[in-house]
PDB file of N, CA, C and O in Angstrom:
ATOM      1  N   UNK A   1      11.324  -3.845 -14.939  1.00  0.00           N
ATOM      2  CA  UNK A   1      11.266  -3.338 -13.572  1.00  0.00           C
ATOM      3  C   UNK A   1       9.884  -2.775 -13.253  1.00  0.00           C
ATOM      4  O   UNK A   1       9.380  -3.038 -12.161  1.00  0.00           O
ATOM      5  N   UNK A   2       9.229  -2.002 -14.157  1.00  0.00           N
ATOM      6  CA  UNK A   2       8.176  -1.150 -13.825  1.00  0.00           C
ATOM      7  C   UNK A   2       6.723  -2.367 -13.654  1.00  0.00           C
ATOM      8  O   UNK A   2       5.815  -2.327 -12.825  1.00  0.00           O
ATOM      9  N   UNK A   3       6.976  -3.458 -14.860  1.00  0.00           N
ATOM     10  CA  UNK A   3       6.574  -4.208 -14.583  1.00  0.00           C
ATOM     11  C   UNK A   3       6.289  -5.452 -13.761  1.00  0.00           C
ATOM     12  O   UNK A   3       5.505  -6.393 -13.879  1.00  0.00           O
ATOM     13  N   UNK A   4       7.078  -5.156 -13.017  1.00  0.00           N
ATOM     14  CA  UNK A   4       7.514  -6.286 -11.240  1.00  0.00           C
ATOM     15  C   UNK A   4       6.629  -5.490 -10.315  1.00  0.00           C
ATOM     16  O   UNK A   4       5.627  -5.896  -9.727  1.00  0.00           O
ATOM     17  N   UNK A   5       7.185  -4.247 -10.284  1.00  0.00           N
ATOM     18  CA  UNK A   5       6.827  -3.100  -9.438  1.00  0.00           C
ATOM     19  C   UNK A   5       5.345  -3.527  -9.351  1.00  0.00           C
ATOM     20  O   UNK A   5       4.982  -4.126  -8.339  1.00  0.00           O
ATOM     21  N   UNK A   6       4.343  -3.225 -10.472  1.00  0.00           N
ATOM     22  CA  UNK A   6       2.747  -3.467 -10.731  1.00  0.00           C
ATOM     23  C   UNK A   6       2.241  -4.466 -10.108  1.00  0.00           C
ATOM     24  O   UNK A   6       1.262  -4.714  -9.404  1.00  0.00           O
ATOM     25  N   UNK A   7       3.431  -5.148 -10.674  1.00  0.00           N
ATOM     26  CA  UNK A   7       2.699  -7.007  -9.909  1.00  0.00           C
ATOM     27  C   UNK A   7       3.105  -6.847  -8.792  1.00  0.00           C
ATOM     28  O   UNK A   7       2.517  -7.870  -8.442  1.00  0.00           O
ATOM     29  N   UNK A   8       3.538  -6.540  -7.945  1.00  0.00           N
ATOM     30  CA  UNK A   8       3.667  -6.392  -6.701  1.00  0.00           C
ATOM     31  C   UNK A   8       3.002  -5.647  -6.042  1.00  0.00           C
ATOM     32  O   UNK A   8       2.686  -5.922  -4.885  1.00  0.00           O
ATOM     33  N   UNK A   9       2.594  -4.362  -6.747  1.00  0.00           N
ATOM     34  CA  UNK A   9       1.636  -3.344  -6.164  1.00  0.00           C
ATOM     35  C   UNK A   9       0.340  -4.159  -5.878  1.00  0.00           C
ATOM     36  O   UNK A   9      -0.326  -3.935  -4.867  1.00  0.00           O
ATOM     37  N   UNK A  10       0.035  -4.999  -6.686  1.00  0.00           N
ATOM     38  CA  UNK A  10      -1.619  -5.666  -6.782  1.00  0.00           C
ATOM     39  C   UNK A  10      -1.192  -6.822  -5.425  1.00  0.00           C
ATOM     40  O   UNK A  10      -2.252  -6.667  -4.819  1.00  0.00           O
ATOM     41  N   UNK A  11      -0.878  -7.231  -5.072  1.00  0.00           N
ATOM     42  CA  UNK A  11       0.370  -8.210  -3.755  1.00  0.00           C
ATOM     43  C   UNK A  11      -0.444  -6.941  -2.724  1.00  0.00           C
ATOM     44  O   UNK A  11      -1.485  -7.038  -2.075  1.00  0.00           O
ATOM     45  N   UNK A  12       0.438  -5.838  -2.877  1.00  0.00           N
ATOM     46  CA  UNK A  12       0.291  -4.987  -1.555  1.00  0.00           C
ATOM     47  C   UNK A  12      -1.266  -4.747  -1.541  1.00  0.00           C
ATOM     48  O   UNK A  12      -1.689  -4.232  -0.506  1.00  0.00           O
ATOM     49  N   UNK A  13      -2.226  -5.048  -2.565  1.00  0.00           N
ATOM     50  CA  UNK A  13      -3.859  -4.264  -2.580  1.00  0.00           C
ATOM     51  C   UNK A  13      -4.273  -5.063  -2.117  1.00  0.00           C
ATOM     52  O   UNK A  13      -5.136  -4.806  -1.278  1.00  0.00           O
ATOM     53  N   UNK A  14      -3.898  -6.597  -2.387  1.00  0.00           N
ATOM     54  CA  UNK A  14      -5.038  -7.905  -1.825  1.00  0.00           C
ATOM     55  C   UNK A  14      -4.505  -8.084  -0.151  1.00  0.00           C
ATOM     56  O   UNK A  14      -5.055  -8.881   0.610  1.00  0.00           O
ATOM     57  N   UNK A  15      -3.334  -7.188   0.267  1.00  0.00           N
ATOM     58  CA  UNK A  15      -2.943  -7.602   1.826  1.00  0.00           C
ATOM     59  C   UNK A  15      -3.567  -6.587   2.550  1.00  0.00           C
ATOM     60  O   UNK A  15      -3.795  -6.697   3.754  1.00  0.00           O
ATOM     61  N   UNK A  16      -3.830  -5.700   1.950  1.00  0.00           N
ATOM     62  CA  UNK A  16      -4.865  -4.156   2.235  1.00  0.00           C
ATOM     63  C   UNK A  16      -6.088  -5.142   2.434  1.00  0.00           C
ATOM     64  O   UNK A  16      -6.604  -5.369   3.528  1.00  0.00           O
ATOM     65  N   UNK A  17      -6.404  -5.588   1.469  1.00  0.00           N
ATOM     66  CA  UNK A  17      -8.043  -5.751   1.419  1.00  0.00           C
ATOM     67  C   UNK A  17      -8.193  -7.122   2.392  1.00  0.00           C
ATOM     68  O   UNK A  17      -9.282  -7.695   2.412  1.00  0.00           O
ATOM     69  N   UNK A  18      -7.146  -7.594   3.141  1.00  0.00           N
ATOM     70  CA  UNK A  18      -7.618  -8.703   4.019  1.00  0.00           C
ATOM     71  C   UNK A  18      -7.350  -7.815   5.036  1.00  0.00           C
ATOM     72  O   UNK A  18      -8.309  -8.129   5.740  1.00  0.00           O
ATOM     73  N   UNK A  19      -6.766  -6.908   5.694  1.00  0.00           N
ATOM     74  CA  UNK A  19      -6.849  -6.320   7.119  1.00  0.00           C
ATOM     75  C   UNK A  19      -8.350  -6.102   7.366  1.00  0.00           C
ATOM     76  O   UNK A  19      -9.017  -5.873   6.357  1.00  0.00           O
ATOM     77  N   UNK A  20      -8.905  -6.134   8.397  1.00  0.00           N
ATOM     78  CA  UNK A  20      -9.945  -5.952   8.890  1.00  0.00           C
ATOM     79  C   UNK A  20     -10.220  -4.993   9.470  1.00  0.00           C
ATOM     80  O   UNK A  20     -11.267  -4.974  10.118  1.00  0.00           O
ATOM     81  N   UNK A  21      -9.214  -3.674   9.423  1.00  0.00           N
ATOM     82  CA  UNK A  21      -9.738  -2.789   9.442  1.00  0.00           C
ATOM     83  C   UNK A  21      -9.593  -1.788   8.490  1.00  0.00           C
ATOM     84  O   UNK A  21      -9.272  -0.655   8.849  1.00  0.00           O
ATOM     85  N   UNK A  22      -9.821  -2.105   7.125  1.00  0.00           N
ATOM     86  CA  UNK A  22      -9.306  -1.971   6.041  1.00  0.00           C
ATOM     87  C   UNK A  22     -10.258  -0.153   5.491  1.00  0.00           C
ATOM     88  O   UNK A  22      -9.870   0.860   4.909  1.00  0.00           O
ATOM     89  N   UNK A  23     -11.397  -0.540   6.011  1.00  0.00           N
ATOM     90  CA  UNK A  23     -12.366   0.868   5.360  1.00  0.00           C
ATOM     91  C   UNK A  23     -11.831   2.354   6.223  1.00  0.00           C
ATOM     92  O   UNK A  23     -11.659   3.484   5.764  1.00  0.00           O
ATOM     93  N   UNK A  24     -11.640   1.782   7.789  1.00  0.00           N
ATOM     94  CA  UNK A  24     -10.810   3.035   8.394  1.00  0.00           C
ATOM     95  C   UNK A  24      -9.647   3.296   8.449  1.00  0.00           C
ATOM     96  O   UNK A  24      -9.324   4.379   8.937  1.00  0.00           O
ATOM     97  N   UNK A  25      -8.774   2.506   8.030  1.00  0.00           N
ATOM     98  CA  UNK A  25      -7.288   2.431   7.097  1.00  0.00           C
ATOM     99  C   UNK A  25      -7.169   3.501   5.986  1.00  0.00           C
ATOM    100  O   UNK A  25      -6.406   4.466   5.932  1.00  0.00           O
ATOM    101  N   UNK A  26      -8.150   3.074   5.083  1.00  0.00           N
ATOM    102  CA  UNK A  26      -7.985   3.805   3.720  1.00  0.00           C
ATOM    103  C   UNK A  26      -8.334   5.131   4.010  1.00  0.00           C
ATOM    104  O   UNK A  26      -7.832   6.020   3.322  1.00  0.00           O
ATOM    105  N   UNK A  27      -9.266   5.467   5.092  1.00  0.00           N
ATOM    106  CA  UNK A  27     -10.457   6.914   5.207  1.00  0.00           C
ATOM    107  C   UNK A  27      -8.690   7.551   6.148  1.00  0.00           C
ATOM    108  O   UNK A  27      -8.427   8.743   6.307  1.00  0.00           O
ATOM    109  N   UNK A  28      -8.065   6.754   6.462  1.00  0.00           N
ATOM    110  CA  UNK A  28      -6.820   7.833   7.178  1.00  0.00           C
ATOM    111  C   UNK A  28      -5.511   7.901   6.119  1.00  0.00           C
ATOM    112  O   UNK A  28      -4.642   8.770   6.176  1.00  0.00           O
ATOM    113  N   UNK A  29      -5.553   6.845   5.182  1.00  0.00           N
ATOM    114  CA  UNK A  29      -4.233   6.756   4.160  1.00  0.00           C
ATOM    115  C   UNK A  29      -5.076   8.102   3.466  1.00  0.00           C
ATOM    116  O   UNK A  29      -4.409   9.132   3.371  1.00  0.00           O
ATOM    117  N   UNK A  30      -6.420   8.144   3.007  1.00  0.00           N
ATOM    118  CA  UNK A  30      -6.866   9.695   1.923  1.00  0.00           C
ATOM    119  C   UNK A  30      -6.881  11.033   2.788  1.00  0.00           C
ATOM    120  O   UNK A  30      -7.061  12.155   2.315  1.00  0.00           O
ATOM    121  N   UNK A  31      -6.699  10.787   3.903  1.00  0.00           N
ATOM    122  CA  UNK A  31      -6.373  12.001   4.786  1.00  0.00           C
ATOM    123  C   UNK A  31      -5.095  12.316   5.558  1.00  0.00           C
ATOM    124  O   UNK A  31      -4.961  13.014   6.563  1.00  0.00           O
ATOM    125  N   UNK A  32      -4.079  11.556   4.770  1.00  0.00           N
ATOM    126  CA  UNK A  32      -2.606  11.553   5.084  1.00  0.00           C
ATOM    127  C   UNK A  32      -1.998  12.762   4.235  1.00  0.00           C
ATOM    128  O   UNK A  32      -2.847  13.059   3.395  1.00  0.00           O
ATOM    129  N   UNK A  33      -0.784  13.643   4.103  1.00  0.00           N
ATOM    130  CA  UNK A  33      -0.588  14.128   3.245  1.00  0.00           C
ATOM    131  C   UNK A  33      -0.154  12.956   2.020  1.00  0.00           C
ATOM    132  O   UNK A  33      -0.065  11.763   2.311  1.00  0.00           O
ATOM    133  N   UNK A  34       0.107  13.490   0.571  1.00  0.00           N
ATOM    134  CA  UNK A  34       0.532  12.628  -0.722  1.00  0.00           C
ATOM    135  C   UNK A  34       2.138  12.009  -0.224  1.00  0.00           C
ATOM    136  O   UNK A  34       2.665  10.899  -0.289  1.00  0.00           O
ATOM    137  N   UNK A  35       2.660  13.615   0.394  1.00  0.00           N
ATOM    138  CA  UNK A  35       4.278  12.341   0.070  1.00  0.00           C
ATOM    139  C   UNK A  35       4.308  11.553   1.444  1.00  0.00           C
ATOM    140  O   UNK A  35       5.184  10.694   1.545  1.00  0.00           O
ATOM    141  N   UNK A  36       3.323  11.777   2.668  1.00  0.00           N
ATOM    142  CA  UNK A  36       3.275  10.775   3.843  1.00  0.00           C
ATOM    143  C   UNK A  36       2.548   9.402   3.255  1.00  0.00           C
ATOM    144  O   UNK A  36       2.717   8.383   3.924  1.00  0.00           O
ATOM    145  N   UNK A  37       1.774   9.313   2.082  1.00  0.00           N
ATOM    146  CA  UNK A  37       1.082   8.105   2.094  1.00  0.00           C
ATOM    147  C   UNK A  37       1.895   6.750   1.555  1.00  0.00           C
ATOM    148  O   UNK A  37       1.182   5.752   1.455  1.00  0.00           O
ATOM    149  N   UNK A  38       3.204   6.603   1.221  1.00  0.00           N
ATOM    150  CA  UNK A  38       3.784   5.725   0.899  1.00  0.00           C
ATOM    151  C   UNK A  38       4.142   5.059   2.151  1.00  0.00           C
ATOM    152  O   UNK A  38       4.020   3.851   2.356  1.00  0.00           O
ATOM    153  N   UNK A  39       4.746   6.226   3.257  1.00  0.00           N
ATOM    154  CA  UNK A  39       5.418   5.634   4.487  1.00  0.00           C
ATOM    155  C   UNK A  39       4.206   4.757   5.202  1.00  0.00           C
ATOM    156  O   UNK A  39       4.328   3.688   5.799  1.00  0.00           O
ATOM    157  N   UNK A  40       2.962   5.550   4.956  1.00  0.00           N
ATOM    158  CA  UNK A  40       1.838   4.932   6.005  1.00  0.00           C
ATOM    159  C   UNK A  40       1.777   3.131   5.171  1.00  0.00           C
ATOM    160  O   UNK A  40       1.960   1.986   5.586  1.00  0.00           O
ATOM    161  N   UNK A  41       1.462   3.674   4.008  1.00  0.00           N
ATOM    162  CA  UNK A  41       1.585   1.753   2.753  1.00  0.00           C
ATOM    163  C   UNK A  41       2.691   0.677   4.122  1.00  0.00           C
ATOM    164  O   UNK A  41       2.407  -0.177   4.962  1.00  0.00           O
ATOM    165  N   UNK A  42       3.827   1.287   3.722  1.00  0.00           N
ATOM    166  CA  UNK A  42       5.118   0.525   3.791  1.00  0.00           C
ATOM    167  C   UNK A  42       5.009   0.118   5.914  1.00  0.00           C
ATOM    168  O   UNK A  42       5.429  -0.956   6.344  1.00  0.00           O
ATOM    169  N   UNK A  43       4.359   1.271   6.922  1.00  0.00           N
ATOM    170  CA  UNK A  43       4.432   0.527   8.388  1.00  0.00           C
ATOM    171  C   UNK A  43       3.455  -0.259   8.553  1.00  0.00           C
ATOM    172  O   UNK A  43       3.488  -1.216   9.327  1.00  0.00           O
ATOM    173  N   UNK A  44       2.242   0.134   7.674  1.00  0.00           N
ATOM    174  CA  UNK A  44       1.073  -0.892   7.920  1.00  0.00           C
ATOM    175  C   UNK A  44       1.472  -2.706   7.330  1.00  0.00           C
ATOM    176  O   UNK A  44       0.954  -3.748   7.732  1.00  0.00           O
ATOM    177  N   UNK A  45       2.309  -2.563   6.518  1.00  0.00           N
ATOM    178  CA  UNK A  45       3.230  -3.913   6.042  1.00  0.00           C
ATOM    179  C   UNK A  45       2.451  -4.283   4.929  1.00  0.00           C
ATOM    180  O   UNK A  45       2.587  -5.399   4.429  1.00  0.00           O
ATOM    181  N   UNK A  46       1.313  -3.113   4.308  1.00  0.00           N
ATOM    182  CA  UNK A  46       1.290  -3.873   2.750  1.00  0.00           C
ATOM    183  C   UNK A  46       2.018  -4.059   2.048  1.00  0.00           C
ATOM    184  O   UNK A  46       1.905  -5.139   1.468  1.00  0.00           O
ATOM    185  N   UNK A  47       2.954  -3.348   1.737  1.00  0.00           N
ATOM    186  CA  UNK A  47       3.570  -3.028   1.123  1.00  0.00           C
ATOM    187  C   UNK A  47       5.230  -4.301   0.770  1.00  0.00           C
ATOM    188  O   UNK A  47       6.012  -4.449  -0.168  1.00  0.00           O
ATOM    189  N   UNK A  48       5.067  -4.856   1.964  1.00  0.00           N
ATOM    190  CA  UNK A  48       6.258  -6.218   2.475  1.00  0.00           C
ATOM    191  C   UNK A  48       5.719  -6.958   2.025  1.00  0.00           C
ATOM    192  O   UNK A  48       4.611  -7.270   2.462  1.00  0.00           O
ATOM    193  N   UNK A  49       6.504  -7.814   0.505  1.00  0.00           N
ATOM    194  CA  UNK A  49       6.133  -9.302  -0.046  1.00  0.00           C
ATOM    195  C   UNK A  49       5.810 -10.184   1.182  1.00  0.00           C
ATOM    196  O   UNK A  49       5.991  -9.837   2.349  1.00  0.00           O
ATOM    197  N   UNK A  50       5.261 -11.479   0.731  1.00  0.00           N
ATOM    198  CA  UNK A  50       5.649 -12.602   1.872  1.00  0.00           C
ATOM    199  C   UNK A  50       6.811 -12.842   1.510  1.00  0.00           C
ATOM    200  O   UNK A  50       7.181 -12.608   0.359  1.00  0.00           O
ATOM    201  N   UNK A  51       7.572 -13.341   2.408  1.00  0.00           N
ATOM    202  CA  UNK A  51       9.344 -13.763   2.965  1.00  0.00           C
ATOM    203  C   UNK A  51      10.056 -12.430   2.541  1.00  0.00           C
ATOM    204  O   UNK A  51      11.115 -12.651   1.954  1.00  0.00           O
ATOM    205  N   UNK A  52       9.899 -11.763   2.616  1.00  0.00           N
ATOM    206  CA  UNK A  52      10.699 -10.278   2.525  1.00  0.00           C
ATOM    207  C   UNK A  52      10.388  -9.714   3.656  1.00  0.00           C
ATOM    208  O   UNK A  52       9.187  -9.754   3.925  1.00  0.00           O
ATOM    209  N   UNK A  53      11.353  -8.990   4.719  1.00  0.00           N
ATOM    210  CA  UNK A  53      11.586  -7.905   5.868  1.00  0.00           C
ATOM    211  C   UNK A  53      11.020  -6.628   5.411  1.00  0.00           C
ATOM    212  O   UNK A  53      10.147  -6.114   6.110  1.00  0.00           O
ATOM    213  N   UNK A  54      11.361  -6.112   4.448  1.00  0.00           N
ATOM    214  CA  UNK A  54      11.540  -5.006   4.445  1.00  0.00           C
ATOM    215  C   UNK A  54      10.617  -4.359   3.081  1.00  0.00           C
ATOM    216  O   UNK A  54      11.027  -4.937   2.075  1.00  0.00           O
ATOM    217  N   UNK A  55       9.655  -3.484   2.767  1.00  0.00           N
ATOM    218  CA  UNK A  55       8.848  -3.134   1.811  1.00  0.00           C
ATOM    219  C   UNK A  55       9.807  -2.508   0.885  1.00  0.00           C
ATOM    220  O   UNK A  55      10.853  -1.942   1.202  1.00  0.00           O
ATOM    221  N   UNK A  56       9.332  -2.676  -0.288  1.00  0.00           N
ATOM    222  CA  UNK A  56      10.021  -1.710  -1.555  1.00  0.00           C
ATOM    223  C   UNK A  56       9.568  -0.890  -1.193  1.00  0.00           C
ATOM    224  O   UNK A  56       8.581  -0.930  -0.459  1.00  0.00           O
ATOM    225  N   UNK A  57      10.275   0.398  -1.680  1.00  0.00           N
ATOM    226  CA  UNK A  57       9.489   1.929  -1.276  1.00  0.00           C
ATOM    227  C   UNK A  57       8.829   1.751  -3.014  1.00  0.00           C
ATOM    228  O   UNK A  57       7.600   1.784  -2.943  1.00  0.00           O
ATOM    229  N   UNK A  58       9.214   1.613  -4.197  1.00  0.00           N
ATOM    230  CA  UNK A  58       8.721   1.552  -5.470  1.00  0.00           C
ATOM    231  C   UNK A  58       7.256   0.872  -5.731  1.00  0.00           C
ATOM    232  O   UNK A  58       6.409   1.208  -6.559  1.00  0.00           O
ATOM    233  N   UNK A  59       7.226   0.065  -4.998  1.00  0.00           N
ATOM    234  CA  UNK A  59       5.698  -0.865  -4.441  1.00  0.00           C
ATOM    235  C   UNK A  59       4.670   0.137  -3.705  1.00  0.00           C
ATOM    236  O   UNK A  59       3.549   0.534  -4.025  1.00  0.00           O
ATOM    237  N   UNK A  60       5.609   0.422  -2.440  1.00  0.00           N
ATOM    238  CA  UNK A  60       4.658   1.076  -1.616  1.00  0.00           C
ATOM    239  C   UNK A  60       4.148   2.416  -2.003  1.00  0.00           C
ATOM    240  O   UNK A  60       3.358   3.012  -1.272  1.00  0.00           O
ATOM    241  N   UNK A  61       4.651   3.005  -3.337  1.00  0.00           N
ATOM    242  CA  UNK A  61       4.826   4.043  -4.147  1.00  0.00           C
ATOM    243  C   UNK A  61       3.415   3.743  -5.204  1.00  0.00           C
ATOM    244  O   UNK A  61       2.511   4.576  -5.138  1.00  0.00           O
ATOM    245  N   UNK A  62       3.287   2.811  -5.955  1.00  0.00           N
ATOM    246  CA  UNK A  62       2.853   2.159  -6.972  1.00  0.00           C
ATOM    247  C   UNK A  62       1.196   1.678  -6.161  1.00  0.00           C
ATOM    248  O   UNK A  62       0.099   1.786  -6.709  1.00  0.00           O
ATOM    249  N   UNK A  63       1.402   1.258  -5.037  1.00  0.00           N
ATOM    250  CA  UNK A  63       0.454   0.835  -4.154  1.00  0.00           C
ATOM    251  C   UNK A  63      -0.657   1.876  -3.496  1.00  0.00           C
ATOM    252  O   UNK A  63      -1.864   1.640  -3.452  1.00  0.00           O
ATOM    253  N   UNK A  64      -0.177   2.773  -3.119  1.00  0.00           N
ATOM    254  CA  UNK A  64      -0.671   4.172  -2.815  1.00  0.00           C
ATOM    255  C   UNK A  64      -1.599   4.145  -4.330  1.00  0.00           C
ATOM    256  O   UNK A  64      -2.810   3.927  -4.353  1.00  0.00           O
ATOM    257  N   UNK A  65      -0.978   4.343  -5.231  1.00  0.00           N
ATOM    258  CA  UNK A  65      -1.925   5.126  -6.270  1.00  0.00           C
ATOM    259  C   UNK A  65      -3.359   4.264  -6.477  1.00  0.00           C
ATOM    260  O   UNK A  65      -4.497   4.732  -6.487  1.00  0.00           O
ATOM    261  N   UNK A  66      -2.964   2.912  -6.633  1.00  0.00           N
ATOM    262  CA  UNK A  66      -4.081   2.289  -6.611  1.00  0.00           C
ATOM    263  C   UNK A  66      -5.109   2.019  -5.426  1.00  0.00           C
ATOM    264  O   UNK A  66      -6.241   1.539  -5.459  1.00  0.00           O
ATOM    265  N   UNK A  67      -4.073   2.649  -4.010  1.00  0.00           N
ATOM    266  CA  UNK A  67      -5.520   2.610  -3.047  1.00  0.00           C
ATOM    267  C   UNK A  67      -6.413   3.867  -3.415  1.00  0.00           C
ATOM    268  O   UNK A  67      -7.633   4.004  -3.512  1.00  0.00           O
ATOM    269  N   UNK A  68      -5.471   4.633  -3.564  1.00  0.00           N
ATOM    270  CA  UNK A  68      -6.177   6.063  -3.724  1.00  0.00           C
ATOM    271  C   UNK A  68      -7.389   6.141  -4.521  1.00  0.00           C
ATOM    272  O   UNK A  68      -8.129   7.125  -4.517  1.00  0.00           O
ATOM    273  N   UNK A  69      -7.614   4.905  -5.324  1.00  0.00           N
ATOM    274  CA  UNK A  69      -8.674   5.057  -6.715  1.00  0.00           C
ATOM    275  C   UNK A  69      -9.740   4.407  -5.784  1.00  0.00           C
ATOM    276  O   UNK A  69     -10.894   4.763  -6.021  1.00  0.00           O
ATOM    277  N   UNK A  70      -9.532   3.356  -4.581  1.00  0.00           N
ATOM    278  CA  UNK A  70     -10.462   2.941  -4.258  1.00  0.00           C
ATOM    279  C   UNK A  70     -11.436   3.908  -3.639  1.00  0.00           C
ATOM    280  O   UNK A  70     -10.781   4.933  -3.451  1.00  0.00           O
ATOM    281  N   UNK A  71     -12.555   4.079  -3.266  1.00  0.00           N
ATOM    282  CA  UNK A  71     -13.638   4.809  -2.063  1.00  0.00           C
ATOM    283  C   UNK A  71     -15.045   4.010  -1.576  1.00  0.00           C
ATOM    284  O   UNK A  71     -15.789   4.524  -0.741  1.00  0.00           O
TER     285      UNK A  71
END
């Protein structure tokens, strides 16, 4: 499981890194509070596989940490 989760988290980083407005995205996800930054992951729709509705919150969880490392 934890290991799906990962591979999916890296899914939600490369759909981050194609939005185009990706640098003032991140400068408002590091100025979100910690437990708001999953919800912000999961409406912006990184966090939603392709053909999936609906984001894992465990992704959008997993996903956060690794934007957070970016700057």
């Amino acid at each position: 499981q934890a290991a799906v989760v990962q591979r999916l988290a890296t899914i939600c980083v490369a759909q981050f890194n194609l939005d185009p407005a990706k640098d003032q995205k991140l400068t408002e996800l590091q100025a979100t509070s910690s437990n708001e930054r999953a919800k912000y992951v999961t409406t912006q729709g990184w966090a939603t596989m392709p053909g999936e509705k609906e984001a894992d919150s465990k992704v959008a969880d997993e996903c956060v940490k690794l934007l957070m490392l970016m700057s």
